[in-house]
PDB file of C-alpha atoms in Angstrom:
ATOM      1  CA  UNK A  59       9.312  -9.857 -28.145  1.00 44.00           C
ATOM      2  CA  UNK A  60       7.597  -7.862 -25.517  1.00 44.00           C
ATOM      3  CA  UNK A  61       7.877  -4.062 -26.597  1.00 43.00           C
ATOM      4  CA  UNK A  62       6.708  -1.139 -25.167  1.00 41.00           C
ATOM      5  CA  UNK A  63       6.903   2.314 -26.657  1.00 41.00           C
ATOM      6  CA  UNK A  64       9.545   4.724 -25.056  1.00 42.00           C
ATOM      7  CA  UNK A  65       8.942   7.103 -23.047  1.00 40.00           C
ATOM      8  CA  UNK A  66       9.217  10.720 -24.240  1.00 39.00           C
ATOM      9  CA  UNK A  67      12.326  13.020 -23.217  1.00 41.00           C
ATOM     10  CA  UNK A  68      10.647  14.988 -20.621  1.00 44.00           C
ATOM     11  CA  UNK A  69       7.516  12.900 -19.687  1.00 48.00           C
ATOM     12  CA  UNK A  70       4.778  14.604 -17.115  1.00 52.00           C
ATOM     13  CA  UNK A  71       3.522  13.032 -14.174  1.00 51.00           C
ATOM     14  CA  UNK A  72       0.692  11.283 -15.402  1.00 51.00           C
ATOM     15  CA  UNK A  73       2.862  10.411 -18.467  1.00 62.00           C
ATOM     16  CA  UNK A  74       6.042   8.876 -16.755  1.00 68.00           C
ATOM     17  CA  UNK A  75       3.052   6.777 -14.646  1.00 72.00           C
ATOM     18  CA  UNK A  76       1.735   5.464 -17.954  1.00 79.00           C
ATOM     19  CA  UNK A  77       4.931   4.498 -18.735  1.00 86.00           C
ATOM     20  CA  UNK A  78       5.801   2.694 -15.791  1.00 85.00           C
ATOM     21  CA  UNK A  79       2.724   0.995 -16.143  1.00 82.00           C
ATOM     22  CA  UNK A  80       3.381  -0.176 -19.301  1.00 85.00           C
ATOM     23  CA  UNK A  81       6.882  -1.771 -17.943  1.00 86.00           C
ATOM     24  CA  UNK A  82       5.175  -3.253 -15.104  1.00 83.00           C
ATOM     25  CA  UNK A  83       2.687  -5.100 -17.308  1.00 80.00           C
ATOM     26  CA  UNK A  84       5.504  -6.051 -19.843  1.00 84.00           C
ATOM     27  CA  UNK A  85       7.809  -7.449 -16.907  1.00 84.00           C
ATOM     28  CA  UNK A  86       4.626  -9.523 -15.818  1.00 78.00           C
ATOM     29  CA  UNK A  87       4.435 -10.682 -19.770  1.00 76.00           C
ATOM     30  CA  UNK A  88       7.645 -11.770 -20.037  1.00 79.00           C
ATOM     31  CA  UNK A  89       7.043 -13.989 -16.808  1.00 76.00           C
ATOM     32  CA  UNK A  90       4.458 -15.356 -17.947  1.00 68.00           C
ATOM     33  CA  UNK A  91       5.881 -16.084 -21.515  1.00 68.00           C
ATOM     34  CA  UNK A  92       8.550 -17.833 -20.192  1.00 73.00           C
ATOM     35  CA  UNK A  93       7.011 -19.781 -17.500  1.00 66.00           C
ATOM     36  CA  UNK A  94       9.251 -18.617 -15.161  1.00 70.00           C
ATOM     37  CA  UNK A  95       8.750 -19.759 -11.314  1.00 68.00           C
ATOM     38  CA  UNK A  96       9.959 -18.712  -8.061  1.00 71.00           C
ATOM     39  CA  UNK A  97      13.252 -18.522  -7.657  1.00 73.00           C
ATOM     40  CA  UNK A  98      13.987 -17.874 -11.366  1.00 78.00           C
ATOM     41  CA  UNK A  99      15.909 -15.046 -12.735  1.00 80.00           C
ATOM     42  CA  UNK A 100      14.481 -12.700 -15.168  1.00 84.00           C
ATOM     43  CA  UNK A 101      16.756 -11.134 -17.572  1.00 87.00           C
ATOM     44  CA  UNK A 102      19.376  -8.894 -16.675  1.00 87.00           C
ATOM     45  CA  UNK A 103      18.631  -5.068 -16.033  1.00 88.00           C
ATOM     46  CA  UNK A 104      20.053  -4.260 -19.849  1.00 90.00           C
ATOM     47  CA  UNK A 105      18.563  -6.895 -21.795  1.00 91.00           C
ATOM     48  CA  UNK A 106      15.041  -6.056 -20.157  1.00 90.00           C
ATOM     49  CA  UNK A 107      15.248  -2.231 -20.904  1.00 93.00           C
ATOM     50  CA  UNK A 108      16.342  -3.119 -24.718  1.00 92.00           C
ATOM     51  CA  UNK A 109      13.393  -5.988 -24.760  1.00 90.00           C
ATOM     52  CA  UNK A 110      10.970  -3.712 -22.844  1.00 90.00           C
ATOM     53  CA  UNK A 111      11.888  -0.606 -24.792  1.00 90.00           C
ATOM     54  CA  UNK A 112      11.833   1.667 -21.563  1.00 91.00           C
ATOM     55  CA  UNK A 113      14.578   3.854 -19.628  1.00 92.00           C
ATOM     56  CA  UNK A 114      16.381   2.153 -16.832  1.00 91.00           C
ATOM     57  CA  UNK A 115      14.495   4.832 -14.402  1.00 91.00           C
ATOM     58  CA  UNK A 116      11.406   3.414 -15.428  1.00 91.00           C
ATOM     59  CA  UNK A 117      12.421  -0.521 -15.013  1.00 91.00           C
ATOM     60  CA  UNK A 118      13.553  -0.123 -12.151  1.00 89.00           C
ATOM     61  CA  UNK A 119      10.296   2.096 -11.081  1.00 88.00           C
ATOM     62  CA  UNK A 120       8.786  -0.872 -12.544  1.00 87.00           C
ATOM     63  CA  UNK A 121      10.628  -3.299 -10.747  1.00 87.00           C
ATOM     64  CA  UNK A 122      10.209  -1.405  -7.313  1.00 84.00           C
ATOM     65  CA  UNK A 123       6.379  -1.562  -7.521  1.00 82.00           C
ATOM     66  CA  UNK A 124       6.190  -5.578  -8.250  1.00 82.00           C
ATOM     67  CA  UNK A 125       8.787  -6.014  -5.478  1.00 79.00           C
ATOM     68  CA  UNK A 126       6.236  -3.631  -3.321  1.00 74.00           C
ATOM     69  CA  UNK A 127       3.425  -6.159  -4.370  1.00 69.00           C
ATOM     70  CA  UNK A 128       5.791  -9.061  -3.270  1.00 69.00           C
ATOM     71  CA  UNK A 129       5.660 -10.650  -6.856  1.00 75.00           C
ATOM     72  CA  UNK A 130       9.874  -9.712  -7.424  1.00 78.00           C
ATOM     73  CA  UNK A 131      12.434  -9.693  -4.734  1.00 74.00           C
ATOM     74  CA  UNK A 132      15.760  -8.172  -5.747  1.00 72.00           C
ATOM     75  CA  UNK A 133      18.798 -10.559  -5.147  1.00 70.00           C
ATOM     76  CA  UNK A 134      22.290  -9.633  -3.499  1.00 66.00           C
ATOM     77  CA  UNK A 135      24.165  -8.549  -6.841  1.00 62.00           C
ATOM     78  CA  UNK A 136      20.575  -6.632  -7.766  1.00 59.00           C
ATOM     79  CA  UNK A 137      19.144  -9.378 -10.133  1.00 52.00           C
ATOM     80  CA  UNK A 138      15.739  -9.529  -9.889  1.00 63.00           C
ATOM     81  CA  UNK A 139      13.793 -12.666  -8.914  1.00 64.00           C
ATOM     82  CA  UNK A 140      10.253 -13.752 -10.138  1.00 54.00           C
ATOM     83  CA  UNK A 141       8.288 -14.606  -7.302  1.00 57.00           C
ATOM     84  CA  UNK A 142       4.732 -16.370  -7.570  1.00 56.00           C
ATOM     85  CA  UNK A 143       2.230 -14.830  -9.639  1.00 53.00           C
ATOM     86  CA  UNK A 144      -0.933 -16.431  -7.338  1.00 52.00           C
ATOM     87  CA  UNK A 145      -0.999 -12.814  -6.381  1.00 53.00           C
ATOM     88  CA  UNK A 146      -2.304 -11.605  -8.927  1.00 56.00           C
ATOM     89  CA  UNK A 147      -5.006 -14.108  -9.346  1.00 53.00           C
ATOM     90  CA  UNK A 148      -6.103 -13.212  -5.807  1.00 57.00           C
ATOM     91  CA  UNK A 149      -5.873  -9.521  -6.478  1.00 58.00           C
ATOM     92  CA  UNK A 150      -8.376 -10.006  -9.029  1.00 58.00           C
ATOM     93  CA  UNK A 151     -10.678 -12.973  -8.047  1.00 58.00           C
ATOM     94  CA  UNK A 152     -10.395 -10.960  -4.545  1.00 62.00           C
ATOM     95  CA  UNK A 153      -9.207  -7.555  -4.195  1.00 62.00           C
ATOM     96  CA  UNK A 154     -10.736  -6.054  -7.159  1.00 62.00           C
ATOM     97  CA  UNK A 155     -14.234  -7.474  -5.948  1.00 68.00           C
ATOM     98  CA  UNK A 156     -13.890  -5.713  -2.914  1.00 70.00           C
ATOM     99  CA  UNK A 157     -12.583  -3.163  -4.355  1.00 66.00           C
ATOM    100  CA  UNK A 158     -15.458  -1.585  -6.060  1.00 67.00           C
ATOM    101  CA  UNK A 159     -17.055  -1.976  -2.845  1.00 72.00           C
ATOM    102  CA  UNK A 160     -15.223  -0.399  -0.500  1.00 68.00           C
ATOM    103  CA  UNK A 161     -15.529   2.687  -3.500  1.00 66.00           C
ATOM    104  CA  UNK A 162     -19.757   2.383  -3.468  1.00 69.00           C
ATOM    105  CA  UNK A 163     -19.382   2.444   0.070  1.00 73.00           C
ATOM    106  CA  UNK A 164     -16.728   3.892   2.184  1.00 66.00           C
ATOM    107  CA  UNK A 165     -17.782   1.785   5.103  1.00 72.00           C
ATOM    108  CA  UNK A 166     -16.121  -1.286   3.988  1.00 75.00           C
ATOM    109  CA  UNK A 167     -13.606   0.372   4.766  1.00 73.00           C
ATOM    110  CA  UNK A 168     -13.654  -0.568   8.549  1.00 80.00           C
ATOM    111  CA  UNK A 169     -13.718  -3.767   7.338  1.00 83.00           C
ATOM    112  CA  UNK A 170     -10.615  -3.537   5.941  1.00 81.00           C
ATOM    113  CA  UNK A 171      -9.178  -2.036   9.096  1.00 83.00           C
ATOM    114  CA  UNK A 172     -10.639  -5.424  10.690  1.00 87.00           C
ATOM    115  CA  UNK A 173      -8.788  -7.906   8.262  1.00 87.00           C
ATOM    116  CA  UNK A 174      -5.575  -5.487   8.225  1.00 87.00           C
ATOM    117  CA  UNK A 175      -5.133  -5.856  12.254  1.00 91.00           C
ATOM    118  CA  UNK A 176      -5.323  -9.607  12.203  1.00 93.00           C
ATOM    119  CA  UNK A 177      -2.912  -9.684   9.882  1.00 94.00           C
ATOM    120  CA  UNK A 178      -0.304  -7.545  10.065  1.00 95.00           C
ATOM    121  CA  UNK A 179      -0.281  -8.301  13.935  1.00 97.00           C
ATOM    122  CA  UNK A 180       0.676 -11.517  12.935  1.00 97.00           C
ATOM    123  CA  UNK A 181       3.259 -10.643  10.361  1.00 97.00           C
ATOM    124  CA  UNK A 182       4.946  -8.115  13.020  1.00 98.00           C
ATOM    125  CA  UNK A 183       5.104 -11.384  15.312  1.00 98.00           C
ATOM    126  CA  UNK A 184       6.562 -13.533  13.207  1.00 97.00           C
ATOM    127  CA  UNK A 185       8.537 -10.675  11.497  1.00 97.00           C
ATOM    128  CA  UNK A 186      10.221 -10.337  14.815  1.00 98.00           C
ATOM    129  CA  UNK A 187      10.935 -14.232  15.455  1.00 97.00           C
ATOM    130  CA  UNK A 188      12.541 -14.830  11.712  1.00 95.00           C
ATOM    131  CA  UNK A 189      13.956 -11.765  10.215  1.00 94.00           C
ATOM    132  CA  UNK A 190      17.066 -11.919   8.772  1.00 92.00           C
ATOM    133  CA  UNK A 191      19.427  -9.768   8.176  1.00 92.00           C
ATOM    134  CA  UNK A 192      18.563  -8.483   4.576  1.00 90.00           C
ATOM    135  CA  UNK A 193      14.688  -8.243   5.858  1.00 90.00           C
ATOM    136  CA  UNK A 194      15.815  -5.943   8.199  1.00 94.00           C
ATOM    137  CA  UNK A 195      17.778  -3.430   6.369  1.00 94.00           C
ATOM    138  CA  UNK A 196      14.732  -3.851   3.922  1.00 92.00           C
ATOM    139  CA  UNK A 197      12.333  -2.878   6.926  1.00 95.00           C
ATOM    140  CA  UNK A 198      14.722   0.034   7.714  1.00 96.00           C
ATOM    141  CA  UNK A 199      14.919   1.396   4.099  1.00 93.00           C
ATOM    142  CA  UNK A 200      11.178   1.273   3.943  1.00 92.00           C
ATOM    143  CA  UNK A 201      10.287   2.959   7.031  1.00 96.00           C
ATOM    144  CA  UNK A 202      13.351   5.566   5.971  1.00 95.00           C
ATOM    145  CA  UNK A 203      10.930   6.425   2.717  1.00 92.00           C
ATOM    146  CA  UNK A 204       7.750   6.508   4.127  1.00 92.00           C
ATOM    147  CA  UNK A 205       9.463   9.722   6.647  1.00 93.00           C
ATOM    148  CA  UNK A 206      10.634  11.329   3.483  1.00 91.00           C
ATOM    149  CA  UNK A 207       7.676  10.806   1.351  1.00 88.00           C
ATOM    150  CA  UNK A 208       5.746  12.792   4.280  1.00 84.00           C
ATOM    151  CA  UNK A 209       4.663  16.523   2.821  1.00 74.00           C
ATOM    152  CA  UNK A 210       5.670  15.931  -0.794  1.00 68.00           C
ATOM    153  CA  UNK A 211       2.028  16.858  -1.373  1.00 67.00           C
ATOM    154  CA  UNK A 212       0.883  13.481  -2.849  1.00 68.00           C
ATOM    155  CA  UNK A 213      -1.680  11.398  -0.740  1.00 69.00           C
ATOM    156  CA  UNK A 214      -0.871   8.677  -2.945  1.00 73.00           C
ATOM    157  CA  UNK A 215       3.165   8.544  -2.980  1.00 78.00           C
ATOM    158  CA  UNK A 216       2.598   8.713   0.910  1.00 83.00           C
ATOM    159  CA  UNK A 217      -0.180   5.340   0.807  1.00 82.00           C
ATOM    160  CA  UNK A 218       2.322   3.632  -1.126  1.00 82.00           C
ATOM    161  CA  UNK A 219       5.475   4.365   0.849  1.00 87.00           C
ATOM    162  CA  UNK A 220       3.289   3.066   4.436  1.00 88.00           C
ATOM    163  CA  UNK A 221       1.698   0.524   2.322  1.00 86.00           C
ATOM    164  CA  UNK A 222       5.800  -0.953   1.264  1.00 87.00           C
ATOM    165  CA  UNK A 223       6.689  -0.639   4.869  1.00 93.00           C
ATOM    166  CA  UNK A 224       4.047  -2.890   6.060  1.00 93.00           C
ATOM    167  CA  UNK A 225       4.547  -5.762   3.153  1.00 89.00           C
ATOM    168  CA  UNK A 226       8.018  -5.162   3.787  1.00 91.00           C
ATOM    169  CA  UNK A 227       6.847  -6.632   7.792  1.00 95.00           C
ATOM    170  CA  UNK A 228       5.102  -9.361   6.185  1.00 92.00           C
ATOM    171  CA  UNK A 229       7.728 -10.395   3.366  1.00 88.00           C
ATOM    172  CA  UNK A 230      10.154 -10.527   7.115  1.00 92.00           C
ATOM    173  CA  UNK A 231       7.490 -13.163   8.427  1.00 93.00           C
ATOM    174  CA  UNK A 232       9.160 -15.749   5.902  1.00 88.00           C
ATOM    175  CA  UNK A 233       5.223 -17.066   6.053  1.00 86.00           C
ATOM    176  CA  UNK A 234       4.295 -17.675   2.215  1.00 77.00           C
ATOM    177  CA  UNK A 235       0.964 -17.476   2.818  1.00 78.00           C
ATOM    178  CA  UNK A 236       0.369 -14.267   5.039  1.00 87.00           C
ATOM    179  CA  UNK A 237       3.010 -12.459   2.645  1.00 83.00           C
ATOM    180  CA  UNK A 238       0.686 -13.618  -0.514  1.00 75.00           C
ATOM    181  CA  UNK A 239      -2.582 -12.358   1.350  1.00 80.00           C
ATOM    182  CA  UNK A 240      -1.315  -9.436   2.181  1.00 83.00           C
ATOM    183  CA  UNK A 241       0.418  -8.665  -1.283  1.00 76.00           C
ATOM    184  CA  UNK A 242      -2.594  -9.448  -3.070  1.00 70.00           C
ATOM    185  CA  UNK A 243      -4.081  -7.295  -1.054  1.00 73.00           C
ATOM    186  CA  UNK A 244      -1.824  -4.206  -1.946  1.00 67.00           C
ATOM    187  CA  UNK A 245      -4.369  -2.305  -3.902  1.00 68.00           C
ATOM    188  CA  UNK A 246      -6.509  -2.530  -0.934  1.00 71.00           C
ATOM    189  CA  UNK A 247      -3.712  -1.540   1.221  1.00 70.00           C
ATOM    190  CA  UNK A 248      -2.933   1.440  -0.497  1.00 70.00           C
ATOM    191  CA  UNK A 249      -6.780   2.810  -0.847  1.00 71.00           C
ATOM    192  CA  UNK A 250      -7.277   1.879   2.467  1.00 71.00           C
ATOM    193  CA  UNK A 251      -3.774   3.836   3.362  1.00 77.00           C
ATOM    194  CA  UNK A 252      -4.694   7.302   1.853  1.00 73.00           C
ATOM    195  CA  UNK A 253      -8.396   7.148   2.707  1.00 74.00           C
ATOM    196  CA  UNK A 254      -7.399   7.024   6.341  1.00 76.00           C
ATOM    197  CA  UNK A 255      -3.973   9.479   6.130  1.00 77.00           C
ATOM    198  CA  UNK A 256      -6.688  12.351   4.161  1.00 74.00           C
ATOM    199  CA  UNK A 257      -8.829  11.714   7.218  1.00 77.00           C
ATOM    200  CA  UNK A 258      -6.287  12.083   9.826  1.00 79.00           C
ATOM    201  CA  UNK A 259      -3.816  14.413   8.667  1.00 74.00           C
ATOM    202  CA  UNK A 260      -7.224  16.803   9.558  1.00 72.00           C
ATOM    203  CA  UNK A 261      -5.933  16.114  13.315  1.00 75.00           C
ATOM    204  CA  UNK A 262      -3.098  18.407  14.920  1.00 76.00           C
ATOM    205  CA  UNK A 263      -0.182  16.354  15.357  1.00 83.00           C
ATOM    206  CA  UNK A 264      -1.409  12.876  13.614  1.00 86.00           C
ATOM    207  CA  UNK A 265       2.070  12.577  11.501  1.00 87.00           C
ATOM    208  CA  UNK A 266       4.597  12.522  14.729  1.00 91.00           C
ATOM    209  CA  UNK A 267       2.208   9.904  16.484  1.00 93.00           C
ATOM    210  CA  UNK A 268       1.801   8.014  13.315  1.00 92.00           C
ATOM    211  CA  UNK A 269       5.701   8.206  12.759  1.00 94.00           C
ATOM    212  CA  UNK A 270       6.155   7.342  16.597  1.00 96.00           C
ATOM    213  CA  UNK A 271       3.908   4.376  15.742  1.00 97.00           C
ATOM    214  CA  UNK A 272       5.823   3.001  12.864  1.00 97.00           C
ATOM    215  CA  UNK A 273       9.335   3.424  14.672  1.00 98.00           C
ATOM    216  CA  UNK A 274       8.088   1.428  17.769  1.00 98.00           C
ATOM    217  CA  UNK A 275       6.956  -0.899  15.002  1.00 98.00           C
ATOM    218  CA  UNK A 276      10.166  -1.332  13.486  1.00 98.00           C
ATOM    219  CA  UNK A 277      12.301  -1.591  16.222  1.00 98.00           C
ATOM    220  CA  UNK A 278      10.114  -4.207  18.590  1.00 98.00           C
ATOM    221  CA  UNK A 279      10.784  -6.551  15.019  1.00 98.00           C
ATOM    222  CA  UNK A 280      14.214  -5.504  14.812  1.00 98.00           C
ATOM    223  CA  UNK A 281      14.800  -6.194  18.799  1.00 98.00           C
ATOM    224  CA  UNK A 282      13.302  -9.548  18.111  1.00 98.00           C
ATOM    225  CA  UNK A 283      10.864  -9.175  20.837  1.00 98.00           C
ATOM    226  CA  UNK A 284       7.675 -10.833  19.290  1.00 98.00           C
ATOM    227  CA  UNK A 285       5.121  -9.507  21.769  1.00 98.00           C
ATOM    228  CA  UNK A 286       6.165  -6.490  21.478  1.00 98.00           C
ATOM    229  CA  UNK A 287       5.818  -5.943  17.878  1.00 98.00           C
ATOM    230  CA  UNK A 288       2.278  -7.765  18.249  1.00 98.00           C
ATOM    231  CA  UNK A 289       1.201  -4.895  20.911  1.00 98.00           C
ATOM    232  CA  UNK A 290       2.831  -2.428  18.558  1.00 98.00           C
ATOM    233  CA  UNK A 291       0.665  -3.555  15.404  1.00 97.00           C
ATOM    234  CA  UNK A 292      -2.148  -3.611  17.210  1.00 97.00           C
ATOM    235  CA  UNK A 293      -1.343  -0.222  19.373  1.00 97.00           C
ATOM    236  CA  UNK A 294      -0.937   1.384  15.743  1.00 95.00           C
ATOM    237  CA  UNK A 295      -4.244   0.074  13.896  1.00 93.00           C
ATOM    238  CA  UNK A 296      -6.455   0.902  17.009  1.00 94.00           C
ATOM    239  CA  UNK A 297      -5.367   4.254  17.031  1.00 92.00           C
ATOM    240  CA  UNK A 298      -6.158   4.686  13.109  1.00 89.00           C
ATOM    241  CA  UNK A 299      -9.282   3.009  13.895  1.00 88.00           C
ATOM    242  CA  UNK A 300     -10.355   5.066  17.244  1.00 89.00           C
ATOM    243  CA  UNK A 301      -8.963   8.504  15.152  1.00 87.00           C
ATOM    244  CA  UNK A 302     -11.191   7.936  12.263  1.00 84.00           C
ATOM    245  CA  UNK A 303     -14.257   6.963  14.378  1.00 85.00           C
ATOM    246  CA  UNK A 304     -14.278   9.792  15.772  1.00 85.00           C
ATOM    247  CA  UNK A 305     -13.733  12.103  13.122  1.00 83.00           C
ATOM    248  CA  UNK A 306     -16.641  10.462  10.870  1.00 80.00           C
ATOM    249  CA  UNK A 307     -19.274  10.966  14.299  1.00 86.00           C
ATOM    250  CA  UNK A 308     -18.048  14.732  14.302  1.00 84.00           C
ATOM    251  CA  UNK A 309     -18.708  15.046  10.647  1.00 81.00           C
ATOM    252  CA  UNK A 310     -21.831  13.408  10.694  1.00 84.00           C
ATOM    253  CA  UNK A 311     -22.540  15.523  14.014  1.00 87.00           C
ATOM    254  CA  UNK A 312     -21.724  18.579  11.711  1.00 87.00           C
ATOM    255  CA  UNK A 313     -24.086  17.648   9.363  1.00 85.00           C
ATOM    256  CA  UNK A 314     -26.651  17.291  12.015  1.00 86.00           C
ATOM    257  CA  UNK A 315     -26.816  20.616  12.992  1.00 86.00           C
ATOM    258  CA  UNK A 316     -26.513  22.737   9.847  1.00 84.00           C
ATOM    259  CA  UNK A 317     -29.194  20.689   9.063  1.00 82.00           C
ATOM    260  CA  UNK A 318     -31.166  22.013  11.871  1.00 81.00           C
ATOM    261  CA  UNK A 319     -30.237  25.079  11.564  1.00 74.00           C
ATOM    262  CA  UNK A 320     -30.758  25.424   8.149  1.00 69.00           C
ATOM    263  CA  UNK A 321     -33.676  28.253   7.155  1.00 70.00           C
ATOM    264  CA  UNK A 322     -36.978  26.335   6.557  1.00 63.00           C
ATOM    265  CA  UNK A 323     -39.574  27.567   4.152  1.00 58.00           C
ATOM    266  CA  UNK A 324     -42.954  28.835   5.067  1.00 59.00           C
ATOM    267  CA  UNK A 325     -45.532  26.885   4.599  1.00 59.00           C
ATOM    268  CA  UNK A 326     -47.119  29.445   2.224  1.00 58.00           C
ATOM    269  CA  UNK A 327     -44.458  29.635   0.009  1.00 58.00           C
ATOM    270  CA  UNK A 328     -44.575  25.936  -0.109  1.00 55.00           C
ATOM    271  CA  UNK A 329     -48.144  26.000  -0.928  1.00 55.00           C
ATOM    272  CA  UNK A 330     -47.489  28.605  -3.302  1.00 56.00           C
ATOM    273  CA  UNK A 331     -44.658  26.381  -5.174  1.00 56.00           C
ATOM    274  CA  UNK A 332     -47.051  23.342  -5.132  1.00 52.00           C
TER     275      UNK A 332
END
């Protein structure tokens, strides 16, 4: 039996994340113990939590992130569905790799702006075209809690809630392969996310034309006009692109000119030092 050790009555932060972690990995165990494959239920919401050993809270916490990731989707009477694991082998043949890249050097990060415009202007034209009902109250709910989670203080809540919105877009596309991409790609996302929000929240004004961004987003796909959303995707990652541009040439400008302008010692003294 998959176990994992409950969670304390009044858990911290960093504590309740454990935790969830802990579910998230068991849920993915009892996947794989079973064999399940797409399409197949997973146990119901009170047999998990008594297998797991967890509060409901956290499962469904739990639950929420792997649906995020696009390796659950949550069925009409709120059953939970295993969806294909392949993710997670290309998260870590694949996103991890690049992962400790991107953190030795923060200009693989415009790389990732590259791959995330070709694909998500794709997802937001096929999103459009094939959306169904349920993707587009899921689109809605997402773009809903990426508002809210604006100035709760945590860069990382924020990343997450943009990053959902997004794979929300591509899970809409109905294309197995883009959505798989782009969900093994989540980590990536996310980083990629709150590297660029910390950069432009430093510009008046960057949440409303982010938010403006997002909404045109949203309802090109809903209106079904494909173009549009295409335009919109691209509109929105251009901007992020072009804003953090030029905020990395001002720093670096910055830079520049203290260091000119820094006091430089006398050649005596350096002589003297030597």
């Amino acid at each position: 039996m998959t176990t994992v050790p409950p969670a304390s009555s009044a858990p911290g932060p960093a504590s309740s994340n454990r935790v969830v972690d802990r579910a998230v990995a068991a849920i993915e165990a009892i996947i794989a113990e079973r064999g399940l494959t797409p399409g197949a239920r997973l146990p119901s919401e009170r047999a998990m939590v008594a297998m797991i050993g967890t509060s409901r809270g956290s499962l469904r916490e739990a639950i929420g992130r792997l649906s995020a990731a696009g390796l659950l989707s949550v069925g009409p009477r709120g059953t939970t569905i295993a969806a294909p694991l392949a993710a997670r082998w290309a998260e870590g043949t694949i996103a991890a790799p690049l992962g400790a890249r991107i953190a030795a050097d923060p200009g693989y990060g415009r790389d990732v702006l590259e791959v995330r415009q070709g694909l998500e202007r794709q997802a937001a034209f096929h999103a459009a075209r094939r959306a169904l009902p349920a993707d587009r109250d899921h689109i809605r709910r997402c773009f809903d809690a990426m508002i809210d989670s604006h100035g709760s203080g945590d860069a990382g809540d924020e990343a997450q809630a943009d990053a959902a919105f997004h794979l929300a877009i591509a899970r809409a596309s109905h294309n197995a392969v883009l959505h798989s991409v782009m969900s093994s790609m989540f980590g990536l996302l996310r980083s990629s996310i709150s590297d660029s929000l910390e950069k432009l929240y430093t510009v008046p004004r960057t949440f409303e034309q982010l938010s403006d961004q997002h909404r045109r987003l949203m309802e090109t796909i809903l209106a079904g006009d494909a173009e549009a959303a295409r335009d919109a995707s691209d509109a929105h990652i251009q901007f992020v692109e072009t804003t953090i541009r030029g905020i990395d040439e001002e720093r670096a400008r910055q830079v520049r000119a203290a260091a000119l302008h820094a006091p430089s010692i006398p050649q005596d003294r350096q002589k003297s030092r030597s």
